[in-house]
Amino acid sequence: EVQLVESGGGLQQPGGSLRLSCGASGFNFKNYALNWVRQAPGQGLQWVSSISRGDTYYADSVKGRFTISRDNSKSVVYLQINSLRADDTAIYYCTKVRVGDGYIYGASDVWGPGTMVTVSS
Amino acid sequence: DIQMTQSPSSLSASVGDRVTITCRASQGIGNYVAWYQQKPGKVPKLLIYSASTLQSGVPSRFSGRGSGTDFTLTISNVQPEDIATYFCQNYNRAPLTFGPGTKLNI
C-alpha cells in the first residue's frame, strides 16, 4: 500500500523553527516528486513547496524561510521551517506526484494525514 | 504566477441533481488541471487529473472538461456522500496554485 506519514508538527513560538518529516512506503520513492501543501484552519489548500529528483520549488510566501529536502535512502522528505510566523499555522500535508517521471508537474494522488503546526506565543 | 478562481464559492443541491463547478486559470495551462474533493475533517482526495481523466476508484458520476483557461467539474446524480469542498489545481508550472474551493451542500 502506498503511504505517506508526516511528523514533526507542534506548538512553536513566533521566530522559532521546526522540521517536518514525511515517511513514504509502497512505491519507488526516488523516482517521484513530492510536495508540501498546507491548510490553515477553516481555509483552503495552499501549495508550499515541491522537490523533484534534483530541483526545489517554493511559494513566494515561504521562500527564504522554508527548505525542502529528501533522503532517498530513507524514503523521507523534509520541510525545514525557520522564522515561524503566526500565518504559518496550518495542517501540513505531504503529497506524492502521480507520475513517476521525477517532475513536479503532476496531480497529487497520495496524501498523508497531515501534521499540525501552531505558531503562537 | 497563475491564479485559479472557482465559481460558485458554495452551492446547494438535492440528491439526484447535476451540478457543475467552474475553475478559471489566469493564463492558459493546457490540460494541467486536477480536481480534489475534501470531505469535512478529512484529507483531500484526487478525483480528476489532466482536466478530464478520472482517478482510479472515483465514481463515474464525476467528470471533468476543459483546456486552456476554463475547466469544469460536473457531478451527475449527486449523492449525500458528495458533501465536500472541491478544489481545482494548476500543475502546469510553479507555483502549483489551488483554487479557493467550492463547498457543496446537499
JSON list of C-alpha atoms in Angstrom, two decimals:
[
{"chain": "A", "resi": 1, "resn": "GLU", "atom": "CA", "xyz": [0.00, 0.00, 0.00]},
{"chain": "A", "resi": 2, "resn": "VAL", "atom": "CA", "xyz": [1.29, 3.43, -0.94]},
{"chain": "A", "resi": 3, "resn": "GLN", "atom": "CA", "xyz": [1.51, 5.54, 2.18]},
{"chain": "A", "resi": 4, "resn": "LEU", "atom": "CA", "xyz": [2.82, 8.87, 3.42]},
{"chain": "A", "resi": 5, "resn": "VAL", "atom": "CA", "xyz": [3.03, 9.80, 7.08]},
{"chain": "A", "resi": 6, "resn": "GLU", "atom": "CA", "xyz": [4.02, 13.23, 8.33]},
{"chain": "A", "resi": 7, "resn": "SER", "atom": "CA", "xyz": [5.53, 14.06, 11.70]},
{"chain": "A", "resi": 8, "resn": "GLY", "atom": "CA", "xyz": [7.25, 16.91, 13.46]},
{"chain": "A", "resi": 9, "resn": "GLY", "atom": "CA", "xyz": [4.42, 19.37, 13.92]},
{"chain": "A", "resi": 10, "resn": "GLY", "atom": "CA", "xyz": [3.60, 21.05, 17.18]},
{"chain": "A", "resi": 11, "resn": "LEU", "atom": "CA", "xyz": [3.38, 24.35, 19.01]},
{"chain": "A", "resi": 12, "resn": "GLN", "atom": "CA", "xyz": [6.17, 26.83, 18.41]},
{"chain": "A", "resi": 13, "resn": "GLN", "atom": "CA", "xyz": [6.69, 30.47, 19.25]},
{"chain": "A", "resi": 14, "resn": "PRO", "atom": "CA", "xyz": [6.97, 33.10, 16.54]},
{"chain": "A", "resi": 15, "resn": "GLY", "atom": "CA", "xyz": [10.51, 33.18, 15.22]},
{"chain": "A", "resi": 16, "resn": "GLY", "atom": "CA", "xyz": [11.12, 29.55, 16.09]},
{"chain": "A", "resi": 17, "resn": "SER", "atom": "CA", "xyz": [11.94, 26.61, 13.86]},
{"chain": "A", "resi": 18, "resn": "LEU", "atom": "CA", "xyz": [10.52, 23.18, 13.11]},
{"chain": "A", "resi": 19, "resn": "ARG", "atom": "CA", "xyz": [11.50, 20.32, 10.87]},
{"chain": "A", "resi": 20, "resn": "LEU", "atom": "CA", "xyz": [8.66, 18.33, 9.39]},
{"chain": "A", "resi": 21, "resn": "SER", "atom": "CA", "xyz": [9.28, 14.83, 8.10]},
{"chain": "A", "resi": 22, "resn": "CYS", "atom": "CA", "xyz": [7.27, 12.70, 5.71]},
{"chain": "A", "resi": 23, "resn": "GLY", "atom": "CA", "xyz": [7.98, 8.99, 5.59]},
{"chain": "A", "resi": 24, "resn": "ALA", "atom": "CA", "xyz": [6.98, 7.15, 2.45]},
{"chain": "A", "resi": 25, "resn": "SER", "atom": "CA", "xyz": [6.35, 3.50, 1.69]},
{"chain": "A", "resi": 26, "resn": "GLY", "atom": "CA", "xyz": [4.88, 1.32, -1.01]},
{"chain": "A", "resi": 27, "resn": "PHE", "atom": "CA", "xyz": [6.44, 2.96, -4.07]},
{"chain": "A", "resi": 28, "resn": "ASN", "atom": "CA", "xyz": [9.85, 3.60, -5.64]},
{"chain": "A", "resi": 29, "resn": "PHE", "atom": "CA", "xyz": [10.48, 6.80, -3.71]},
{"chain": "A", "resi": 30, "resn": "LYS", "atom": "CA", "xyz": [13.49, 8.09, -5.64]},
{"chain": "A", "resi": 31, "resn": "ASN", "atom": "CA", "xyz": [11.50, 8.23, -8.89]},
{"chain": "A", "resi": 32, "resn": "TYR", "atom": "CA", "xyz": [8.78, 10.56, -7.62]},
{"chain": "A", "resi": 33, "resn": "ALA", "atom": "CA", "xyz": [8.48, 14.23, -6.89]},
{"chain": "A", "resi": 34, "resn": "LEU", "atom": "CA", "xyz": [6.94, 15.16, -3.55]},
{"chain": "A", "resi": 35, "resn": "ASN", "atom": "CA", "xyz": [5.06, 18.22, -2.38]},
{"chain": "A", "resi": 36, "resn": "TRP", "atom": "CA", "xyz": [4.15, 20.00, 0.81]},
{"chain": "A", "resi": 37, "resn": "VAL", "atom": "CA", "xyz": [0.68, 21.57, 0.86]},
{"chain": "A", "resi": 38, "resn": "ARG", "atom": "CA", "xyz": [-0.77, 23.39, 3.84]},
{"chain": "A", "resi": 39, "resn": "GLN", "atom": "CA", "xyz": [-4.22, 24.30, 5.04]},
{"chain": "A", "resi": 40, "resn": "ALA", "atom": "CA", "xyz": [-4.82, 26.99, 7.64]},
{"chain": "A", "resi": 41, "resn": "PRO", "atom": "CA", "xyz": [-7.77, 26.42, 9.97]},
{"chain": "A", "resi": 42, "resn": "GLY", "atom": "CA", "xyz": [-11.01, 26.81, 8.06]},
{"chain": "A", "resi": 43, "resn": "GLN", "atom": "CA", "xyz": [-9.19, 27.84, 4.89]},
{"chain": "A", "resi": 44, "resn": "GLY", "atom": "CA", "xyz": [-8.35, 26.37, 1.50]},
{"chain": "A", "resi": 45, "resn": "LEU", "atom": "CA", "xyz": [-5.31, 24.49, 0.25]},
{"chain": "A", "resi": 46, "resn": "GLN", "atom": "CA", "xyz": [-2.03, 26.29, -0.34]},
{"chain": "A", "resi": 47, "resn": "TRP", "atom": "CA", "xyz": [0.88, 24.76, -2.22]},
{"chain": "A", "resi": 48, "resn": "VAL", "atom": "CA", "xyz": [4.06, 25.35, -0.21]},
{"chain": "A", "resi": 49, "resn": "SER", "atom": "CA", "xyz": [6.97, 23.53, -1.83]},
{"chain": "A", "resi": 50, "resn": "SER", "atom": "CA", "xyz": [7.96, 20.73, -4.15]},
{"chain": "A", "resi": 51, "resn": "ILE", "atom": "CA", "xyz": [11.05, 18.65, -4.74]},
{"chain": "A", "resi": 52, "resn": "SER", "atom": "CA", "xyz": [11.82, 16.74, -7.89]},
{"chain": "A", "resi": 53, "resn": "ARG", "atom": "CA", "xyz": [14.80, 14.42, -8.33]},
{"chain": "A", "resi": 54, "resn": "GLY", "atom": "CA", "xyz": [17.12, 17.37, -8.15]},
{"chain": "A", "resi": 55, "resn": "ASP", "atom": "CA", "xyz": [15.28, 20.67, -8.03]},
{"chain": "A", "resi": 56, "resn": "THR", "atom": "CA", "xyz": [13.31, 22.50, -5.38]},
{"chain": "A", "resi": 57, "resn": "TYR", "atom": "CA", "xyz": [10.43, 24.93, -5.70]},
{"chain": "A", "resi": 58, "resn": "TYR", "atom": "CA", "xyz": [8.79, 27.27, -3.19]},
{"chain": "A", "resi": 59, "resn": "ALA", "atom": "CA", "xyz": [5.78, 29.51, -2.82]},
{"chain": "A", "resi": 60, "resn": "ASP", "atom": "CA", "xyz": [6.80, 33.17, -2.59]},
{"chain": "A", "resi": 61, "resn": "SER", "atom": "CA", "xyz": [5.33, 33.37, 0.91]},
{"chain": "A", "resi": 62, "resn": "VAL", "atom": "CA", "xyz": [7.83, 30.83, 2.26]},
{"chain": "A", "resi": 63, "resn": "LYS", "atom": "CA", "xyz": [10.88, 31.40, 0.06]},
{"chain": "A", "resi": 64, "resn": "GLY", "atom": "CA", "xyz": [13.94, 32.03, 2.18]},
{"chain": "A", "resi": 65, "resn": "ARG", "atom": "CA", "xyz": [12.35, 30.60, 5.32]},
{"chain": "A", "resi": 66, "resn": "PHE", "atom": "CA", "xyz": [11.44, 27.05, 4.26]},
{"chain": "A", "resi": 67, "resn": "THR", "atom": "CA", "xyz": [13.78, 24.42, 2.89]},
{"chain": "A", "resi": 68, "resn": "ILE", "atom": "CA", "xyz": [12.63, 21.18, 1.33]},
{"chain": "A", "resi": 69, "resn": "SER", "atom": "CA", "xyz": [14.95, 18.21, 1.05]},
{"chain": "A", "resi": 70, "resn": "ARG", "atom": "CA", "xyz": [14.79, 14.48, 0.57]},
{"chain": "A", "resi": 71, "resn": "ASP", "atom": "CA", "xyz": [16.72, 11.40, 1.65]},
{"chain": "A", "resi": 72, "resn": "ASN", "atom": "CA", "xyz": [16.13, 8.70, -0.92]},
{"chain": "A", "resi": 73, "resn": "SER", "atom": "CA", "xyz": [17.97, 6.12, 1.19]},
{"chain": "A", "resi": 74, "resn": "LYS", "atom": "CA", "xyz": [15.37, 6.56, 3.94]},
{"chain": "A", "resi": 75, "resn": "SER", "atom": "CA", "xyz": [12.36, 7.40, 1.73]},
{"chain": "A", "resi": 76, "resn": "VAL", "atom": "CA", "xyz": [11.81, 10.61, 3.65]},
{"chain": "A", "resi": 77, "resn": "VAL", "atom": "CA", "xyz": [11.12, 14.16, 2.57]},
{"chain": "A", "resi": 78, "resn": "TYR", "atom": "CA", "xyz": [11.71, 17.03, 4.97]},
{"chain": "A", "resi": 79, "resn": "LEU", "atom": "CA", "xyz": [10.49, 20.58, 5.35]},
{"chain": "A", "resi": 80, "resn": "GLN", "atom": "CA", "xyz": [12.67, 22.80, 7.48]},
{"chain": "A", "resi": 81, "resn": "ILE", "atom": "CA", "xyz": [10.68, 25.79, 8.64]},
{"chain": "A", "resi": 82, "resn": "ASN", "atom": "CA", "xyz": [12.52, 28.78, 10.09]},
{"chain": "A", "resi": 83, "resn": "SER", "atom": "CA", "xyz": [11.41, 32.21, 11.31]},
{"chain": "A", "resi": 84, "resn": "LEU", "atom": "CA", "xyz": [7.94, 30.89, 12.05]},
{"chain": "A", "resi": 85, "resn": "ARG", "atom": "CA", "xyz": [5.08, 33.35, 11.79]},
{"chain": "A", "resi": 86, "resn": "ALA", "atom": "CA", "xyz": [1.52, 33.17, 13.04]},
{"chain": "A", "resi": 87, "resn": "ASP", "atom": "CA", "xyz": [0.26, 32.78, 9.48]},
{"chain": "A", "resi": 88, "resn": "ASP", "atom": "CA", "xyz": [2.28, 29.57, 9.13]},
{"chain": "A", "resi": 89, "resn": "THR", "atom": "CA", "xyz": [-0.27, 27.95, 11.45]},
{"chain": "A", "resi": 90, "resn": "ALA", "atom": "CA", "xyz": [-1.80, 25.15, 9.41]},
{"chain": "A", "resi": 91, "resn": "ILE", "atom": "CA", "xyz": [-2.05, 21.46, 8.78]},
{"chain": "A", "resi": 92, "resn": "TYR", "atom": "CA", "xyz": [0.91, 20.48, 6.60]},
{"chain": "A", "resi": 93, "resn": "TYR", "atom": "CA", "xyz": [0.27, 17.69, 4.13]},
{"chain": "A", "resi": 94, "resn": "CYS", "atom": "CA", "xyz": [2.89, 15.72, 2.26]},
{"chain": "A", "resi": 95, "resn": "THR", "atom": "CA", "xyz": [1.75, 14.57, -1.17]},
{"chain": "A", "resi": 96, "resn": "LYS", "atom": "CA", "xyz": [3.13, 12.34, -3.89]},
{"chain": "A", "resi": 97, "resn": "VAL", "atom": "CA", "xyz": [3.02, 13.33, -7.56]},
{"chain": "A", "resi": 98, "resn": "ARG", "atom": "CA", "xyz": [1.07, 10.78, -9.54]},
{"chain": "A", "resi": 99, "resn": "VAL", "atom": "CA", "xyz": [3.55, 10.16, -12.35]},
{"chain": "A", "resi": 100, "resn": "GLY", "atom": "CA", "xyz": [6.92, 8.64, -11.55]},
{"chain": "A", "resi": 101, "resn": "ASP", "atom": "CA", "xyz": [8.95, 10.69, -14.00]},
{"chain": "A", "resi": 102, "resn": "GLY", "atom": "CA", "xyz": [10.54, 12.76, -11.25]},
{"chain": "A", "resi": 103, "resn": "TYR", "atom": "CA", "xyz": [8.96, 16.01, -12.32]},
{"chain": "A", "resi": 104, "resn": "ILE", "atom": "CA", "xyz": [6.75, 18.10, -10.04]},
{"chain": "A", "resi": 105, "resn": "TYR", "atom": "CA", "xyz": [4.17, 18.82, -12.76]},
{"chain": "A", "resi": 106, "resn": "GLY", "atom": "CA", "xyz": [1.56, 16.28, -11.87]},
{"chain": "A", "resi": 107, "resn": "ALA", "atom": "CA", "xyz": [-1.51, 15.81, -9.72]},
{"chain": "A", "resi": 108, "resn": "SER", "atom": "CA", "xyz": [-1.13, 14.65, -6.12]},
{"chain": "A", "resi": 109, "resn": "ASP", "atom": "CA", "xyz": [-2.54, 11.15, -5.96]},
{"chain": "A", "resi": 110, "resn": "VAL", "atom": "CA", "xyz": [-1.49, 10.26, -2.42]},
{"chain": "A", "resi": 111, "resn": "TRP", "atom": "CA", "xyz": [-1.77, 12.49, 0.63]},
{"chain": "A", "resi": 112, "resn": "GLY", "atom": "CA", "xyz": [-0.56, 11.92, 4.14]},
{"chain": "A", "resi": 113, "resn": "PRO", "atom": "CA", "xyz": [-2.85, 12.52, 7.12]},
{"chain": "A", "resi": 114, "resn": "GLY", "atom": "CA", "xyz": [-1.08, 15.81, 7.82]},
{"chain": "A", "resi": 115, "resn": "THR", "atom": "CA", "xyz": [0.75, 17.30, 10.78]},
{"chain": "A", "resi": 116, "resn": "MET", "atom": "CA", "xyz": [-0.47, 20.39, 12.61]},
{"chain": "A", "resi": 117, "resn": "VAL", "atom": "CA", "xyz": [1.84, 23.33, 13.10]},
{"chain": "A", "resi": 118, "resn": "THR", "atom": "CA", "xyz": [0.70, 26.01, 15.52]},
{"chain": "A", "resi": 119, "resn": "VAL", "atom": "CA", "xyz": [2.64, 29.22, 15.88]},
{"chain": "A", "resi": 120, "resn": "SER", "atom": "CA", "xyz": [1.72, 31.18, 18.97]},
{"chain": "A", "resi": 121, "resn": "SER", "atom": "CA", "xyz": [3.33, 32.87, 21.94]},
{"chain": "B", "resi": 1, "resn": "ASP", "atom": "CA", "xyz": [2.01, 33.41, -11.24]},
{"chain": "B", "resi": 2, "resn": "ILE", "atom": "CA", "xyz": [-1.09, 31.61, -12.42]},
{"chain": "B", "resi": 3, "resn": "GLN", "atom": "CA", "xyz": [-4.19, 32.45, -10.41]},
{"chain": "B", "resi": 4, "resn": "MET", "atom": "CA", "xyz": [-7.03, 29.94, -10.16]},
{"chain": "B", "resi": 5, "resn": "THR", "atom": "CA", "xyz": [-10.56, 31.12, -9.49]},
{"chain": "B", "resi": 6, "resn": "GLN", "atom": "CA", "xyz": [-13.60, 28.98, -8.83]},
{"chain": "B", "resi": 7, "resn": "SER", "atom": "CA", "xyz": [-17.32, 29.59, -9.02]},
{"chain": "B", "resi": 8, "resn": "PRO", "atom": "CA", "xyz": [-19.56, 29.36, -7.25]},
{"chain": "B", "resi": 9, "resn": "SER", "atom": "CA", "xyz": [-17.94, 29.51, -3.82]},
{"chain": "B", "resi": 10, "resn": "SER", "atom": "CA", "xyz": [-20.77, 27.39, -2.48]},
{"chain": "B", "resi": 11, "resn": "LEU", "atom": "CA", "xyz": [-23.84, 25.67, -3.82]},
{"chain": "B", "resi": 12, "resn": "SER", "atom": "CA", "xyz": [-26.74, 23.63, -2.61]},
{"chain": "B", "resi": 13, "resn": "ALA", "atom": "CA", "xyz": [-28.10, 20.64, -4.42]},
{"chain": "B", "resi": 14, "resn": "SER", "atom": "CA", "xyz": [-30.63, 17.90, -3.91]},
{"chain": "B", "resi": 15, "resn": "VAL", "atom": "CA", "xyz": [-29.90, 14.21, -4.19]},
{"chain": "B", "resi": 16, "resn": "GLY", "atom": "CA", "xyz": [-30.02, 13.25, -7.84]},
{"chain": "B", "resi": 17, "resn": "ASP", "atom": "CA", "xyz": [-29.19, 16.73, -9.16]},
{"chain": "B", "resi": 18, "resn": "ARG", "atom": "CA", "xyz": [-26.47, 17.51, -11.65]},
{"chain": "B", "resi": 19, "resn": "VAL", "atom": "CA", "xyz": [-24.06, 20.23, -10.53]},
{"chain": "B", "resi": 20, "resn": "THR", "atom": "CA", "xyz": [-21.18, 21.96, -12.29]},
{"chain": "B", "resi": 21, "resn": "ILE", "atom": "CA", "xyz": [-18.27, 23.79, -10.72]},
{"chain": "B", "resi": 22, "resn": "THR", "atom": "CA", "xyz": [-16.17, 26.12, -12.83]},
{"chain": "B", "resi": 23, "resn": "CYS", "atom": "CA", "xyz": [-12.46, 26.81, -12.48]},
{"chain": "B", "resi": 24, "resn": "ARG", "atom": "CA", "xyz": [-10.66, 29.50, -14.45]},
{"chain": "B", "resi": 25, "resn": "ALA", "atom": "CA", "xyz": [-6.93, 29.98, -14.83]},
{"chain": "B", "resi": 26, "resn": "SER", "atom": "CA", "xyz": [-5.43, 33.43, -15.32]},
{"chain": "B", "resi": 27, "resn": "GLN", "atom": "CA", "xyz": [-3.28, 32.05, -18.16]},
{"chain": "B", "resi": 28, "resn": "GLY", "atom": "CA", "xyz": [-3.56, 29.11, -20.49]},
{"chain": "B", "resi": 29, "resn": "ILE", "atom": "CA", "xyz": [-2.40, 25.91, -18.79]},
{"chain": "B", "resi": 30, "resn": "GLY", "atom": "CA", "xyz": [-3.32, 23.29, -21.36]},
{"chain": "B", "resi": 31, "resn": "ASN", "atom": "CA", "xyz": [-4.99, 20.42, -19.56]},
{"chain": "B", "resi": 32, "resn": "TYR", "atom": "CA", "xyz": [-2.74, 20.53, -16.49]},
{"chain": "B", "resi": 33, "resn": "VAL", "atom": "CA", "xyz": [-5.61, 20.70, -14.02]},
{"chain": "B", "resi": 34, "resn": "ALA", "atom": "CA", "xyz": [-6.54, 18.42, -11.17]},
{"chain": "B", "resi": 35, "resn": "TRP", "atom": "CA", "xyz": [-9.68, 18.35, -9.07]},
{"chain": "B", "resi": 36, "resn": "TYR", "atom": "CA", "xyz": [-9.72, 17.29, -5.43]},
{"chain": "B", "resi": 37, "resn": "GLN", "atom": "CA", "xyz": [-12.53, 16.51, -3.02]},
{"chain": "B", "resi": 38, "resn": "GLN", "atom": "CA", "xyz": [-12.15, 17.25, 0.66]},
{"chain": "B", "resi": 39, "resn": "LYS", "atom": "CA", "xyz": [-14.84, 15.97, 2.97]},
{"chain": "B", "resi": 40, "resn": "PRO", "atom": "CA", "xyz": [-15.23, 17.69, 6.36]},
{"chain": "B", "resi": 41, "resn": "GLY", "atom": "CA", "xyz": [-12.35, 16.79, 8.65]},
{"chain": "B", "resi": 42, "resn": "LYS", "atom": "CA", "xyz": [-10.71, 14.58, 6.05]},
{"chain": "B", "resi": 43, "resn": "VAL", "atom": "CA", "xyz": [-7.67, 14.61, 3.82]},
{"chain": "B", "resi": 44, "resn": "PRO", "atom": "CA", "xyz": [-8.11, 15.85, 0.22]},
{"chain": "B", "resi": 45, "resn": "LYS", "atom": "CA", "xyz": [-8.63, 13.15, -2.38]},
{"chain": "B", "resi": 46, "resn": "LEU", "atom": "CA", "xyz": [-7.71, 13.26, -6.06]},
{"chain": "B", "resi": 47, "resn": "LEU", "atom": "CA", "xyz": [-10.77, 12.98, -8.30]},
{"chain": "B", "resi": 48, "resn": "ILE", "atom": "CA", "xyz": [-9.61, 14.03, -11.75]},
{"chain": "B", "resi": 49, "resn": "TYR", "atom": "CA", "xyz": [-6.28, 14.78, -13.41]},
{"chain": "B", "resi": 50, "resn": "SER", "atom": "CA", "xyz": [-5.34, 16.05, -16.84]},
{"chain": "B", "resi": 51, "resn": "ALA", "atom": "CA", "xyz": [-8.59, 18.01, -16.70]},
{"chain": "B", "resi": 52, "resn": "SER", "atom": "CA", "xyz": [-10.77, 15.04, -17.63]},
{"chain": "B", "resi": 53, "resn": "THR", "atom": "CA", "xyz": [-9.21, 11.73, -16.56]},
{"chain": "B", "resi": 54, "resn": "LEU", "atom": "CA", "xyz": [-10.96, 10.03, -13.69]},
{"chain": "B", "resi": 55, "resn": "GLN", "atom": "CA", "xyz": [-8.65, 8.78, -10.95]},
{"chain": "B", "resi": 56, "resn": "SER", "atom": "CA", "xyz": [-8.95, 5.07, -10.28]},
{"chain": "B", "resi": 57, "resn": "GLY", "atom": "CA", "xyz": [-11.76, 4.23, -7.89]},
{"chain": "B", "resi": 58, "resn": "VAL", "atom": "CA", "xyz": [-13.64, 7.50, -8.31]},
{"chain": "B", "resi": 59, "resn": "PRO", "atom": "CA", "xyz": [-17.33, 7.05, -9.19]},
{"chain": "B", "resi": 60, "resn": "SER", "atom": "CA", "xyz": [-18.21, 7.72, -12.82]},
{"chain": "B", "resi": 61, "resn": "ARG", "atom": "CA", "xyz": [-20.76, 10.39, -11.81]},
{"chain": "B", "resi": 62, "resn": "PHE", "atom": "CA", "xyz": [-17.76, 12.71, -11.54]},
{"chain": "B", "resi": 63, "resn": "SER", "atom": "CA", "xyz": [-16.45, 14.16, -14.80]},
{"chain": "B", "resi": 64, "resn": "GLY", "atom": "CA", "xyz": [-14.15, 16.95, -15.87]},
{"chain": "B", "resi": 65, "resn": "ARG", "atom": "CA", "xyz": [-13.78, 19.01, -19.01]},
{"chain": "B", "resi": 66, "resn": "GLY", "atom": "CA", "xyz": [-11.81, 21.92, -20.34]},
{"chain": "B", "resi": 67, "resn": "SER", "atom": "CA", "xyz": [-8.47, 23.12, -21.56]},
{"chain": "B", "resi": 68, "resn": "GLY", "atom": "CA", "xyz": [-6.59, 26.37, -21.74]},
{"chain": "B", "resi": 69, "resn": "THR", "atom": "CA", "xyz": [-8.16, 28.61, -19.13]},
{"chain": "B", "resi": 70, "resn": "ASP", "atom": "CA", "xyz": [-11.64, 27.24, -18.48]},
{"chain": "B", "resi": 71, "resn": "PHE", "atom": "CA", "xyz": [-12.39, 23.98, -16.70]},
{"chain": "B", "resi": 72, "resn": "THR", "atom": "CA", "xyz": [-15.44, 22.34, -15.20]},
{"chain": "B", "resi": 73, "resn": "LEU", "atom": "CA", "xyz": [-16.13, 19.59, -12.72]},
{"chain": "B", "resi": 74, "resn": "THR", "atom": "CA", "xyz": [-19.57, 18.03, -13.05]},
{"chain": "B", "resi": 75, "resn": "ILE", "atom": "CA", "xyz": [-21.24, 15.72, -10.59]},
{"chain": "B", "resi": 76, "resn": "SER", "atom": "CA", "xyz": [-24.24, 13.99, -12.08]},
{"chain": "B", "resi": 77, "resn": "ASN", "atom": "CA", "xyz": [-26.75, 12.30, -9.81]},
{"chain": "B", "resi": 78, "resn": "VAL", "atom": "CA", "xyz": [-25.40, 13.96, -6.63]},
{"chain": "B", "resi": 79, "resn": "GLN", "atom": "CA", "xyz": [-25.29, 11.67, -3.61]},
{"chain": "B", "resi": 80, "resn": "PRO", "atom": "CA", "xyz": [-25.30, 12.54, 0.12]},
{"chain": "B", "resi": 81, "resn": "GLU", "atom": "CA", "xyz": [-21.68, 11.38, 0.39]},
{"chain": "B", "resi": 82, "resn": "ASP", "atom": "CA", "xyz": [-20.65, 14.09, -2.09]},
{"chain": "B", "resi": 83, "resn": "ILE", "atom": "CA", "xyz": [-20.93, 16.74, 0.64]},
{"chain": "B", "resi": 84, "resn": "ALA", "atom": "CA", "xyz": [-17.46, 18.24, 0.47]},
{"chain": "B", "resi": 85, "resn": "THR", "atom": "CA", "xyz": [-15.35, 21.14, -0.70]},
{"chain": "B", "resi": 86, "resn": "TYR", "atom": "CA", "xyz": [-13.92, 20.80, -4.19]},
{"chain": "B", "resi": 87, "resn": "PHE", "atom": "CA", "xyz": [-10.62, 22.37, -5.23]},
{"chain": "B", "resi": 88, "resn": "CYS", "atom": "CA", "xyz": [-9.02, 22.73, -8.64]},
{"chain": "B", "resi": 89, "resn": "GLN", "atom": "CA", "xyz": [-5.24, 22.95, -9.02]},
{"chain": "B", "resi": 90, "resn": "ASN", "atom": "CA", "xyz": [-2.89, 24.15, -11.72]},
{"chain": "B", "resi": 91, "resn": "TYR", "atom": "CA", "xyz": [0.13, 21.93, -12.18]},
{"chain": "B", "resi": 92, "resn": "ASN", "atom": "CA", "xyz": [1.33, 23.40, -15.45]},
{"chain": "B", "resi": 93, "resn": "ARG", "atom": "CA", "xyz": [4.01, 25.48, -13.78]},
{"chain": "B", "resi": 94, "resn": "ALA", "atom": "CA", "xyz": [5.11, 26.53, -10.33]},
{"chain": "B", "resi": 95, "resn": "PRO", "atom": "CA", "xyz": [3.63, 27.85, -8.13]},
{"chain": "B", "resi": 96, "resn": "LEU", "atom": "CA", "xyz": [1.19, 24.93, -8.28]},
{"chain": "B", "resi": 97, "resn": "THR", "atom": "CA", "xyz": [-1.77, 27.05, -7.28]},
{"chain": "B", "resi": 98, "resn": "PHE", "atom": "CA", "xyz": [-5.10, 25.84, -5.96]},
{"chain": "B", "resi": 99, "resn": "GLY", "atom": "CA", "xyz": [-8.46, 27.44, -6.47]},
{"chain": "B", "resi": 100, "resn": "PRO", "atom": "CA", "xyz": [-10.21, 28.78, -3.36]},
{"chain": "B", "resi": 101, "resn": "GLY", "atom": "CA", "xyz": [-12.67, 25.90, -3.25]},
{"chain": "B", "resi": 102, "resn": "THR", "atom": "CA", "xyz": [-16.36, 25.29, -3.80]},
{"chain": "B", "resi": 103, "resn": "LYS", "atom": "CA", "xyz": [-18.41, 23.97, -0.91]},
{"chain": "B", "resi": 104, "resn": "LEU", "atom": "CA", "xyz": [-21.20, 21.62, -1.89]},
{"chain": "B", "resi": 105, "resn": "ASN", "atom": "CA", "xyz": [-24.15, 21.23, 0.44]},
{"chain": "B", "resi": 106, "resn": "ILE", "atom": "CA", "xyz": [-26.92, 18.73, -0.02]}
]
